[in-house]
Amino acid sequence: NAGVMQNPRHLVRRRGQEARLRCSPMKGHSHVYWYRQLPEEGLKFMVYLQKENIIDESGMPKERFSAEFPKEGPSILRIQQVVRGDSAAYFCASSPREGLADEQYFGPGTRLTVT
Amino acid sequence: GQNIDQPTEMTATEGAIVQINCTYQTSGFNGLFWYQQHAGEAPTFLSYNVLDGLEEKGRFSSFLSRSKGYSYLLLKELQMKDSASYLCAVRNAGNNRKLIWGLGTSLAVNP
């Protein structure tokens, strides 16, 4: 059973460009979470999605950031008009459909660098 | 507000025992998780507590006291590879599976 997949692993964008980060959850997992982490800092929750639904986006900036988890295909975190402050590691995690005791499984992350 | 507190850094010696504390104040409680994160890598699951008491898993144990809003992670027979950041996270009550995360404790294991 493959783990959570994220791509690309490293992404370099110039200021003003768009960044698209992809996350494929573990097989059978229908809950996806996106986090941002700056060096030497903790995980910051951004958004929680189920298939075709955004459940909680309280941690995501209202402007320039959007997320989706379509019926088919990976979850996408999109950052429009990137700025230097968007440089960070973005982690995706997934968990199964049933049970609140289930832990979140993390992908390897995408390191975004904005130049 | 919701808050999770952990020490920022700890140092221990190879072969020793270390206890990493976590206190939390959240609007509800539906379980506490500990994760390990090595530098530059993704967090990996260590333990889950929802009832009071001690959960043991090999060299790692985790304790929870819901009335005190307190947990600790106990690492025994420390190895150099245990040098990592240890993250405490709490799930609120209700159906929202969102976790509230502490900033992590950076543990350095010295020879």
Coordinates of C-alpha atoms in Angstrom, one line a residue:
Chain A
N1 CA 0.0 0.0 0.0
A2 CA 1.7 3.1 -1.2
G3 CA 1.9 6.0 1.3
V4 CA 0.8 9.6 0.8
M5 CA 2.3 11.0 -2.4
Q6 CA 3.1 14.6 -3.0
N7 CA 4.6 16.2 -6.0
P8 CA 6.6 18.0 -6.8
R9 CA 9.0 17.5 -3.9
H10 CA 10.7 20.8 -4.7
L11 CA 9.2 23.8 -6.5
V12 CA 10.8 27.1 -7.4
R13 CA 8.7 30.0 -8.5
R14 CA 9.3 33.6 -9.2
R15 CA 7.2 36.2 -7.4
G16 CA 3.9 36.6 -9.1
Q17 CA 3.7 33.1 -10.5
E18 CA 1.3 30.4 -9.6
A19 CA 2.3 27.3 -7.5
R20 CA 0.3 24.1 -7.7
L21 CA 1.0 21.4 -5.2
R22 CA -0.5 17.9 -5.5
C23 CA -1.3 15.3 -3.0
S24 CA -2.5 11.8 -3.5
P25 CA -3.8 10.3 -0.2
M26 CA -3.3 6.7 0.8
K27 CA -5.6 4.2 -0.8
G28 CA -8.9 4.1 1.0
H29 CA -8.4 7.5 2.7
S30 CA -11.0 10.1 2.0
H31 CA -9.8 12.9 4.3
V32 CA -7.0 15.2 3.3
Y33 CA -5.3 17.9 5.3
W34 CA -2.8 20.5 4.2
Y35 CA -0.2 22.1 6.5
R36 CA 2.5 24.7 6.1
Q37 CA 5.8 24.6 8.0
L38 CA 8.5 27.2 8.2
P39 CA 12.0 26.3 9.2
E40 CA 12.4 25.8 13.0
E41 CA 8.6 26.2 13.4
G42 CA 5.6 23.9 14.0
L43 CA 3.0 22.7 11.7
K44 CA 0.3 25.3 10.8
F45 CA -3.0 23.8 9.7
M46 CA -4.3 25.2 6.5
V47 CA -7.3 23.3 5.2
Y48 CA -9.2 20.0 5.7
L49 CA -11.0 18.4 2.8
Q50 CA -13.1 15.4 2.1
K51 CA -13.9 14.3 -1.5
E52 CA -15.5 17.3 -3.3
N53 CA -16.0 19.2 0.0
I54 CA -14.0 21.7 2.0
I55 CA -14.7 20.9 5.7
D56 CA -12.5 23.5 7.4
E57 CA -10.4 26.2 5.7
S58 CA -9.9 28.3 8.8
G59 CA -6.1 28.2 8.5
M60 CA -5.9 29.2 4.9
P61 CA -5.4 32.8 3.8
K62 CA -8.5 34.2 2.2
E63 CA -6.6 35.6 -0.8
R64 CA -4.4 33.8 -3.3
F65 CA -4.8 30.4 -1.7
S66 CA -7.3 27.7 -2.7
A67 CA -7.6 24.0 -2.3
E68 CA -9.7 21.2 -3.8
F69 CA -10.1 17.5 -3.6
P70 CA -12.1 16.3 -6.6
K71 CA -14.0 13.1 -7.0
E72 CA -11.2 11.8 -9.2
G73 CA -7.6 12.7 -8.9
P74 CA -5.3 14.2 -6.3
S75 CA -6.0 17.1 -3.9
I76 CA -4.5 20.4 -5.2
L77 CA -3.3 23.3 -3.2
R78 CA -3.0 26.4 -5.4
I79 CA -1.2 29.5 -4.5
Q80 CA -1.6 32.4 -6.9
Q81 CA 0.8 35.3 -7.3
V82 CA 3.3 33.9 -4.9
V83 CA 5.3 36.1 -2.7
R84 CA 8.6 35.4 -0.8
G85 CA 6.7 34.8 2.4
D86 CA 5.0 31.8 0.8
S87 CA 8.4 29.9 0.8
A88 CA 7.9 27.0 3.2
A89 CA 7.4 23.2 3.3
Y90 CA 3.8 22.2 2.5
F91 CA 2.8 18.9 3.9
C92 CA -0.3 16.9 3.0
A93 CA -1.7 14.2 5.3
S94 CA -4.6 11.8 4.9
S95 CA -6.7 9.6 7.2
P96 CA -9.3 6.9 6.7
R97 CA -13.0 7.4 6.4
E98 CA -14.0 5.8 9.7
G99 CA -13.0 6.3 13.3
L100 CA -11.8 9.3 15.1
A101 CA -8.8 7.4 16.5
D102 CA -7.2 7.1 13.2
E103 CA -3.9 9.0 12.8
Q104 CA -2.9 11.2 10.0
Y105 CA -0.4 9.9 7.6
F106 CA 1.9 12.5 6.1
G107 CA 3.4 12.8 2.7
P108 CA 7.0 13.8 2.2
G109 CA 6.1 17.4 1.6
T110 CA 6.7 20.0 -1.1
R111 CA 9.4 22.6 -0.5
L112 CA 8.4 25.8 -2.2
T113 CA 11.0 28.4 -2.8
V114 CA 9.9 31.8 -4.1
T115 CA 12.7 33.9 -5.7
Chain B
G1 CA -8.5 30.2 22.8
Q2 CA -6.8 27.0 22.1
N3 CA -3.3 26.4 23.1
I4 CA -0.7 23.6 23.2
D5 CA 2.5 24.1 25.1
Q6 CA 5.7 22.0 24.9
P7 CA 9.3 22.8 25.8
T8 CA 11.2 24.2 22.8
E9 CA 14.4 22.2 23.3
M10 CA 15.7 19.3 25.3
T11 CA 19.0 17.5 25.6
A12 CA 19.7 14.0 26.8
T13 CA 22.4 11.3 26.7
E14 CA 22.4 8.1 24.8
G15 CA 21.0 5.3 26.8
A16 CA 19.1 7.6 29.2
I17 CA 15.4 8.2 29.6
V18 CA 13.7 11.5 28.7
Q19 CA 10.2 12.8 29.3
I20 CA 8.7 15.4 27.0
N21 CA 5.7 17.2 28.5
C22 CA 2.7 18.7 26.7
T23 CA -0.1 20.8 28.2
Y24 CA -3.2 21.8 26.3
Q25 CA -6.2 24.1 26.6
T26 CA -8.7 23.3 23.9
S27 CA -12.4 23.9 23.5
G28 CA -13.0 20.2 23.5
F29 CA -11.0 17.0 23.6
N30 CA -11.2 13.9 21.4
G31 CA -7.7 12.4 21.6
L32 CA -4.0 13.4 21.8
F33 CA -1.3 12.4 19.3
W34 CA 2.4 12.4 19.4
Y35 CA 4.4 12.5 16.2
Q36 CA 8.2 12.4 15.5
Q37 CA 9.7 14.6 12.8
H38 CA 13.4 14.3 11.7
A39 CA 14.9 17.4 10.2
G40 CA 13.7 17.8 6.6
E41 CA 11.3 14.9 6.7
A42 CA 7.6 14.4 7.2
P43 CA 6.1 13.8 10.7
T44 CA 5.5 10.1 11.6
F45 CA 2.9 8.8 14.0
L46 CA 4.1 7.6 17.4
S47 CA 1.1 7.3 19.8
Y48 CA -2.5 8.1 20.5
N49 CA -4.2 8.6 23.9
V50 CA -7.9 9.3 24.4
L51 CA -8.3 7.8 27.9
D52 CA -6.3 8.6 31.0
G53 CA -3.3 6.5 31.6
L54 CA -0.2 5.1 30.1
E55 CA 0.1 3.6 26.6
E56 CA 3.4 1.7 26.1
K57 CA 4.8 0.8 22.7
G58 CA 8.4 -0.5 22.8
R59 CA 10.8 2.1 23.9
F60 CA 8.2 4.8 23.7
S61 CA 5.3 5.4 26.1
S62 CA 2.7 8.2 26.3
F63 CA 0.7 9.3 29.2
L64 CA -2.5 11.3 29.4
S65 CA -4.4 13.1 32.2
R66 CA -7.6 14.7 30.8
S67 CA -8.5 16.5 34.0
K68 CA -5.1 18.2 34.0
G69 CA -4.9 18.8 30.3
Y70 CA -1.5 17.1 30.4
S71 CA 0.4 14.5 28.5
Y72 CA 4.0 13.3 28.3
L73 CA 6.0 11.2 25.9
L74 CA 8.6 9.0 27.6
L75 CA 11.6 7.7 25.5
K76 CA 13.7 5.0 27.1
E77 CA 17.1 3.7 26.1
L78 CA 17.7 6.7 24.0
Q79 CA 19.5 6.2 20.7
M80 CA 21.2 8.8 18.5
K81 CA 18.5 8.3 15.9
D82 CA 16.0 9.6 18.4
S83 CA 17.3 13.1 17.9
A84 CA 14.3 14.8 16.3
S85 CA 11.4 17.1 16.9
Y86 CA 8.5 15.7 18.9
L87 CA 5.1 17.2 18.1
C88 CA 2.0 17.0 20.4
A89 CA -1.4 17.4 18.7
V90 CA -4.9 17.5 20.1
R91 CA -8.2 16.7 18.3
N92 CA -11.2 18.7 19.3
A93 CA -14.5 17.2 20.2
G94 CA -17.1 16.7 17.4
N95 CA -16.7 15.4 13.9
N96 CA -14.1 17.8 12.7
R97 CA -10.9 15.8 12.5
K98 CA -8.7 18.8 12.5
L99 CA -5.7 18.6 14.9
I100 CA -4.4 21.5 17.0
W101 CA -0.6 21.2 16.9
G102 CA 2.1 22.3 19.4
L103 CA 5.3 23.9 18.1
G104 CA 7.3 20.7 18.8
T105 CA 10.2 19.9 21.2
S106 CA 13.6 19.5 19.5
L107 CA 15.4 16.7 21.3
A108 CA 19.2 16.3 20.9
V109 CA 20.7 13.0 22.0
N110 CA 24.4 13.2 22.8
P111 CA 26.8 10.3 23.0

